[in-house]
Amino acid sequence: DLDQDLQKWPAYRETLSEIKGFEMLSPILDQLSSESFRLRHWERLNEIVLVGKITNVDVTRVFQVKDIVGSCRFFLSRASSNDNDDDEKKNEKKKEISNAQRLVSKVKFVSSLCTMSLREANIESRIMDMKHKWTTREFEFKRQSRSKTDMISNFQSLEGGIEDATLDLQSMLSRKCATPFVASITTQLEQLSNALSVINLWFSTQEILLSLEPVFRDVVTSTSSSLREARNRFQHVLRHWSFVMSRAKESRNVLKT
């Protein structure tokens, strides 16, 4: 039988070995080629699975299969033995084979690392979306016809939005996949907390001013000196409020309060 004879050929056995190696490594390569796999994941992979440092890889662009194979040094077709090789070369090839076998033996770890990288990429995307949303979120103003003073008209939507964003960020912070982004999340939480404190203070101040404005509207004709003095103090506070609102209207950004 020709097939049985072929199976005895060294070339056949070597080719079959390489094919089986590719079959084992192909799914791993597919996972490692994900755009979500960053330098920190390569370093973790190298720490757990491989021997030596990952070098000569341009981490500023998307990894290609040739980068992965070259960096990890597990390309089985290059690790075939040759009787003409010296001892140093044979040892190097044994090391390549060992790395390949080690990678395959850790396939569950590689898979979990790739899954973690996808989750981290999702968290990172949400953090960036949140950052863009609130660095571009603005106050809306409505001018009071009587006092000619600008008043913020979107307090409630801002307060609700900040509370929702805070809960979302706190939820992210509790997840293991958010570990690389703790500093960024913490910074955003502090910014939102500070903004909410100022917004609540402004809202209460604005509500008091709006409620008092009708009271002091016609006090100018009153004969009571105490009422006129109170009206003057109210007008003084209103001028300060107008100044604060003019500064807020210049920047408009919620986080720059």
Short mmCIF file of C-alpha atoms in Angstrom, two decimals:
data_model
loop_
_atom_site.label_atom_id
_atom_site.label_comp_id
_atom_site.label_asym_id
_atom_site.label_seq_id
_atom_site.Cartn_x
_atom_site.Cartn_y
_atom_site.Cartn_z
CA ASP A 1 0.00 0.00 0.00
CA LEU A 2 1.50 3.30 -1.19
CA ASP A 3 -0.05 5.31 1.67
CA GLN A 4 1.59 3.12 4.28
CA ASP A 5 4.90 3.42 2.51
CA LEU A 6 4.55 7.21 2.39
CA GLN A 7 3.91 7.37 6.11
CA LYS A 8 7.35 5.90 6.68
CA TRP A 9 9.10 8.68 4.81
CA PRO A 10 10.84 11.26 7.04
CA ALA A 11 9.52 14.06 4.84
CA TYR A 12 5.96 12.81 5.34
CA ARG A 13 6.32 12.58 9.12
CA GLU A 14 7.93 16.00 9.29
CA THR A 15 5.19 17.58 7.17
CA LEU A 16 2.46 15.85 9.21
CA SER A 17 4.06 17.14 12.41
CA GLU A 18 4.10 20.67 11.04
CA ILE A 19 0.44 20.43 9.95
CA LYS A 20 -0.62 19.22 13.38
CA GLY A 21 1.38 22.02 14.93
CA PHE A 22 -0.41 24.56 12.77
CA GLU A 23 -3.76 23.02 13.66
CA MET A 24 -3.01 23.52 17.34
CA LEU A 25 -1.58 27.01 16.94
CA SER A 26 -4.06 28.39 14.41
CA PRO A 27 -6.87 29.14 16.91
CA ILE A 28 -4.34 30.67 19.28
CA LEU A 29 -2.95 32.87 16.52
CA ASP A 30 -6.46 33.95 15.63
CA GLN A 31 -7.14 35.07 19.19
CA LEU A 32 -3.79 36.79 19.62
CA SER A 33 -4.28 38.80 16.42
CA SER A 34 -7.19 40.72 17.98
CA GLU A 35 -6.82 44.52 18.01
CA SER A 36 -7.80 44.46 21.69
CA PHE A 37 -4.57 42.60 22.56
CA ARG A 38 -2.27 45.35 23.86
CA LEU A 39 1.33 45.45 25.05
CA ARG A 40 0.31 44.70 28.66
CA HIS A 41 -1.30 41.46 27.45
CA TRP A 42 1.85 40.49 25.52
CA GLU A 43 3.91 41.12 28.64
CA ARG A 44 1.55 38.95 30.69
CA LEU A 45 1.67 36.24 28.04
CA ASN A 46 5.44 36.37 27.98
CA GLU A 47 5.56 36.21 31.79
CA ILE A 48 3.35 33.14 32.09
CA VAL A 49 3.99 31.20 28.88
CA LEU A 50 7.14 32.14 27.04
CA VAL A 51 10.84 32.39 27.70
CA GLY A 52 12.70 35.65 27.16
CA LYS A 53 11.60 39.13 26.17
CA ILE A 54 9.27 40.18 23.36
CA THR A 55 11.39 42.39 21.13
CA ASN A 56 11.41 44.10 17.75
CA VAL A 57 7.64 44.61 17.70
CA ASP A 58 6.09 47.94 16.71
CA VAL A 59 3.29 48.24 19.28
CA THR A 60 2.03 51.49 17.72
CA ARG A 61 0.22 49.57 15.00
CA VAL A 62 -2.03 46.54 14.81
CA PHE A 63 -0.22 43.24 15.25
CA GLN A 64 0.06 40.96 12.25
CA VAL A 65 0.45 37.19 12.27
CA LYS A 66 4.11 37.47 11.30
CA ASP A 67 4.68 39.72 14.34
CA ILE A 68 3.04 37.24 16.66
CA VAL A 69 4.93 34.27 15.26
CA GLY A 70 8.21 36.14 15.18
CA SER A 71 7.82 37.59 18.67
CA CYS A 72 6.79 34.38 20.37
CA ARG A 73 9.22 32.22 18.39
CA PHE A 74 6.96 29.23 18.13
CA PHE A 75 6.88 28.82 14.35
CA LEU A 76 7.11 25.05 14.18
CA SER A 77 8.28 24.83 10.59
CA ARG A 78 11.42 26.70 11.59
CA ALA A 79 12.01 24.37 14.51
CA SER A 80 12.54 21.14 12.57
CA SER A 81 15.73 19.36 13.46
CA ASN A 82 18.61 18.92 11.08
CA ASP A 83 21.55 16.55 11.57
CA ASN A 84 23.87 19.19 10.11
CA ASP A 85 22.99 21.74 12.80
CA ASP A 86 25.57 22.44 15.49
CA ASP A 87 24.71 22.01 19.16
CA GLU A 88 23.89 25.69 19.68
CA LYS A 89 21.44 25.71 16.79
CA LYS A 90 19.85 22.47 17.95
CA ASN A 91 19.40 23.90 21.43
CA GLU A 92 17.82 27.01 19.97
CA LYS A 93 15.37 24.93 17.96
CA LYS A 94 14.57 22.84 21.02
CA LYS A 95 13.80 26.06 22.85
CA GLU A 96 11.47 27.15 20.03
CA ILE A 97 9.68 23.80 20.18
CA SER A 98 9.47 24.06 23.96
CA ASN A 99 7.90 27.51 23.70
CA ALA A 100 5.42 26.22 21.14
CA GLN A 101 4.48 23.29 23.34
CA ARG A 102 4.21 25.54 26.37
CA LEU A 103 1.89 27.89 24.48
CA VAL A 104 -0.34 25.03 23.39
CA SER A 105 -0.40 23.60 26.93
CA LYS A 106 -1.57 27.01 28.18
CA VAL A 107 -4.33 27.36 25.60
CA LYS A 108 -6.95 27.97 28.30
CA PHE A 109 -4.83 30.73 29.79
CA VAL A 110 -4.34 32.31 26.35
CA SER A 111 -8.07 32.10 25.68
CA SER A 112 -8.92 33.71 29.02
CA LEU A 113 -6.31 36.43 28.43
CA CYS A 114 -7.83 37.19 25.03
CA THR A 115 -11.31 37.28 26.55
CA MET A 116 -10.05 39.66 29.20
CA SER A 117 -8.50 41.89 26.53
CA LEU A 118 -11.88 42.12 24.77
CA ARG A 119 -13.61 43.06 28.01
CA GLU A 120 -10.95 45.65 28.76
CA ALA A 121 -11.37 47.09 25.26
CA ASN A 122 -15.11 47.38 25.89
CA ILE A 123 -14.52 49.16 29.21
CA GLU A 124 -11.96 51.47 27.60
CA SER A 125 -14.41 52.37 24.84
CA ARG A 126 -17.13 53.17 27.37
CA ILE A 127 -14.72 55.32 29.39
CA MET A 128 -13.73 57.27 26.29
CA ASP A 129 -17.37 57.76 25.29
CA MET A 130 -18.17 58.97 28.81
CA LYS A 131 -15.21 61.35 28.78
CA HIS A 132 -16.20 62.79 25.40
CA LYS A 133 -19.82 63.21 26.51
CA TRP A 134 -19.01 65.22 29.62
CA THR A 135 -16.11 67.23 28.24
CA THR A 136 -18.52 68.51 25.59
CA ARG A 137 -21.66 68.80 27.76
CA GLU A 138 -22.78 72.40 28.21
CA PHE A 139 -25.07 74.50 30.34
CA GLU A 140 -28.19 75.91 28.73
CA PHE A 141 -29.33 79.42 29.65
CA LYS A 142 -32.60 81.32 29.69
CA ARG A 143 -32.70 85.08 30.21
CA GLN A 144 -35.12 86.46 32.79
CA SER A 145 -37.08 89.28 31.20
CA ARG A 146 -37.52 91.35 34.38
CA SER A 147 -34.09 91.06 35.99
CA LYS A 148 -32.25 90.75 32.64
CA THR A 149 -30.21 87.98 34.26
CA ASP A 150 -29.21 84.66 32.67
CA MET A 151 -30.50 81.60 34.47
CA ILE A 152 -29.46 77.99 33.86
CA SER A 153 -32.39 76.06 32.39
CA ASN A 154 -31.07 72.46 32.25
CA PHE A 155 -30.20 71.82 35.91
CA GLN A 156 -32.40 68.75 36.25
CA SER A 157 -31.15 66.97 33.13
CA LEU A 158 -27.54 67.65 34.16
CA GLU A 159 -28.09 66.38 37.69
CA GLY A 160 -29.77 63.20 36.46
CA GLY A 161 -27.10 62.67 33.80
CA ILE A 162 -24.25 63.05 36.28
CA GLU A 163 -25.87 60.67 38.75
CA ASP A 164 -26.34 58.04 36.01
CA ALA A 165 -22.77 58.52 34.78
CA THR A 166 -21.44 58.19 38.34
CA LEU A 167 -23.29 54.90 38.86
CA ASP A 168 -22.00 53.62 35.52
CA LEU A 169 -18.40 54.51 36.34
CA GLN A 170 -18.66 52.99 39.82
CA SER A 171 -20.02 49.82 38.24
CA MET A 172 -17.03 49.74 35.85
CA LEU A 173 -14.64 50.30 38.74
CA SER A 174 -15.89 47.18 40.50
CA ARG A 175 -14.95 44.94 37.57
CA LYS A 176 -11.63 43.15 37.30
CA CYS A 177 -11.29 44.10 33.62
CA ALA A 178 -11.26 47.79 34.63
CA THR A 179 -7.96 47.45 36.53
CA PRO A 180 -5.83 49.16 33.81
CA PHE A 181 -8.21 52.14 33.82
CA VAL A 182 -8.67 52.75 37.54
CA ALA A 183 -6.85 56.11 37.42
CA SER A 184 -8.93 57.34 34.48
CA ILE A 185 -12.22 56.24 36.05
CA THR A 186 -11.29 57.77 39.42
CA THR A 187 -10.43 61.09 37.74
CA GLN A 188 -13.77 61.17 35.94
CA LEU A 189 -15.63 60.35 39.15
CA GLU A 190 -13.90 63.23 40.94
CA GLN A 191 -14.69 65.64 38.10
CA LEU A 192 -18.35 64.63 38.03
CA SER A 193 -18.62 64.81 41.82
CA ASN A 194 -17.14 68.32 41.88
CA ALA A 195 -19.42 69.42 39.03
CA LEU A 196 -22.49 68.00 40.78
CA SER A 197 -21.64 69.84 44.01
CA VAL A 198 -21.38 73.15 42.16
CA ILE A 199 -24.54 72.46 40.14
CA ASN A 200 -26.54 71.70 43.29
CA LEU A 201 -25.26 74.89 44.94
CA TRP A 202 -26.11 76.96 41.87
CA PHE A 203 -29.53 75.37 41.56
CA SER A 204 -30.49 76.14 45.17
CA THR A 205 -29.16 79.70 44.81
CA GLN A 206 -31.05 80.25 41.58
CA GLU A 207 -34.29 78.91 43.10
CA ILE A 208 -33.98 81.30 46.04
CA LEU A 209 -33.29 84.27 43.74
CA LEU A 210 -36.25 83.42 41.53
CA SER A 211 -38.55 83.11 44.54
CA LEU A 212 -37.37 86.42 46.04
CA GLU A 213 -37.41 88.43 42.83
CA PRO A 214 -41.21 89.04 42.85
CA VAL A 215 -41.05 89.99 46.55
CA PHE A 216 -38.56 92.83 45.96
CA ARG A 217 -39.88 93.89 42.58
CA ASP A 218 -41.99 96.81 43.88
CA VAL A 219 -40.17 97.50 47.13
CA VAL A 220 -38.62 100.64 45.62
CA THR A 221 -41.91 102.45 46.30
CA SER A 222 -42.17 101.15 49.86
CA THR A 223 -41.90 103.55 52.78
CA SER A 224 -40.22 100.91 54.92
CA SER A 225 -36.48 101.52 55.20
CA SER A 226 -35.84 97.92 56.25
CA LEU A 227 -37.50 96.64 53.09
CA ARG A 228 -35.47 99.02 50.94
CA GLU A 229 -32.27 97.85 52.64
CA ALA A 230 -33.26 94.24 52.06
CA ARG A 231 -33.96 95.07 48.43
CA ASN A 232 -30.52 96.65 48.07
CA ARG A 233 -28.89 93.55 49.51
CA PHE A 234 -30.94 91.42 47.12
CA GLN A 235 -29.82 93.53 44.17
CA HIS A 236 -26.21 93.18 45.32
CA VAL A 237 -26.52 89.40 45.44
CA LEU A 238 -28.26 89.42 42.05
CA ARG A 239 -25.36 91.36 40.51
CA HIS A 240 -22.89 88.79 41.87
CA TRP A 241 -25.07 86.01 40.50
CA SER A 242 -25.14 87.71 37.09
CA PHE A 243 -21.34 87.83 37.14
CA VAL A 244 -21.10 84.10 37.99
CA MET A 245 -23.57 83.26 35.21
CA SER A 246 -21.66 85.39 32.71
CA ARG A 247 -18.47 83.44 33.49
CA ALA A 248 -20.36 80.14 33.19
CA LYS A 249 -21.83 81.26 29.87
CA GLU A 250 -18.36 82.01 28.54
CA SER A 251 -17.08 78.49 29.09
CA ARG A 252 -20.47 76.71 29.11
CA ASN A 253 -18.71 73.41 29.81
CA VAL A 254 -20.18 71.58 32.78
CA LEU A 255 -16.85 70.18 34.01
CA LYS A 256 -15.21 73.61 34.01
CA THR A 257 -17.47 74.92 36.75
#
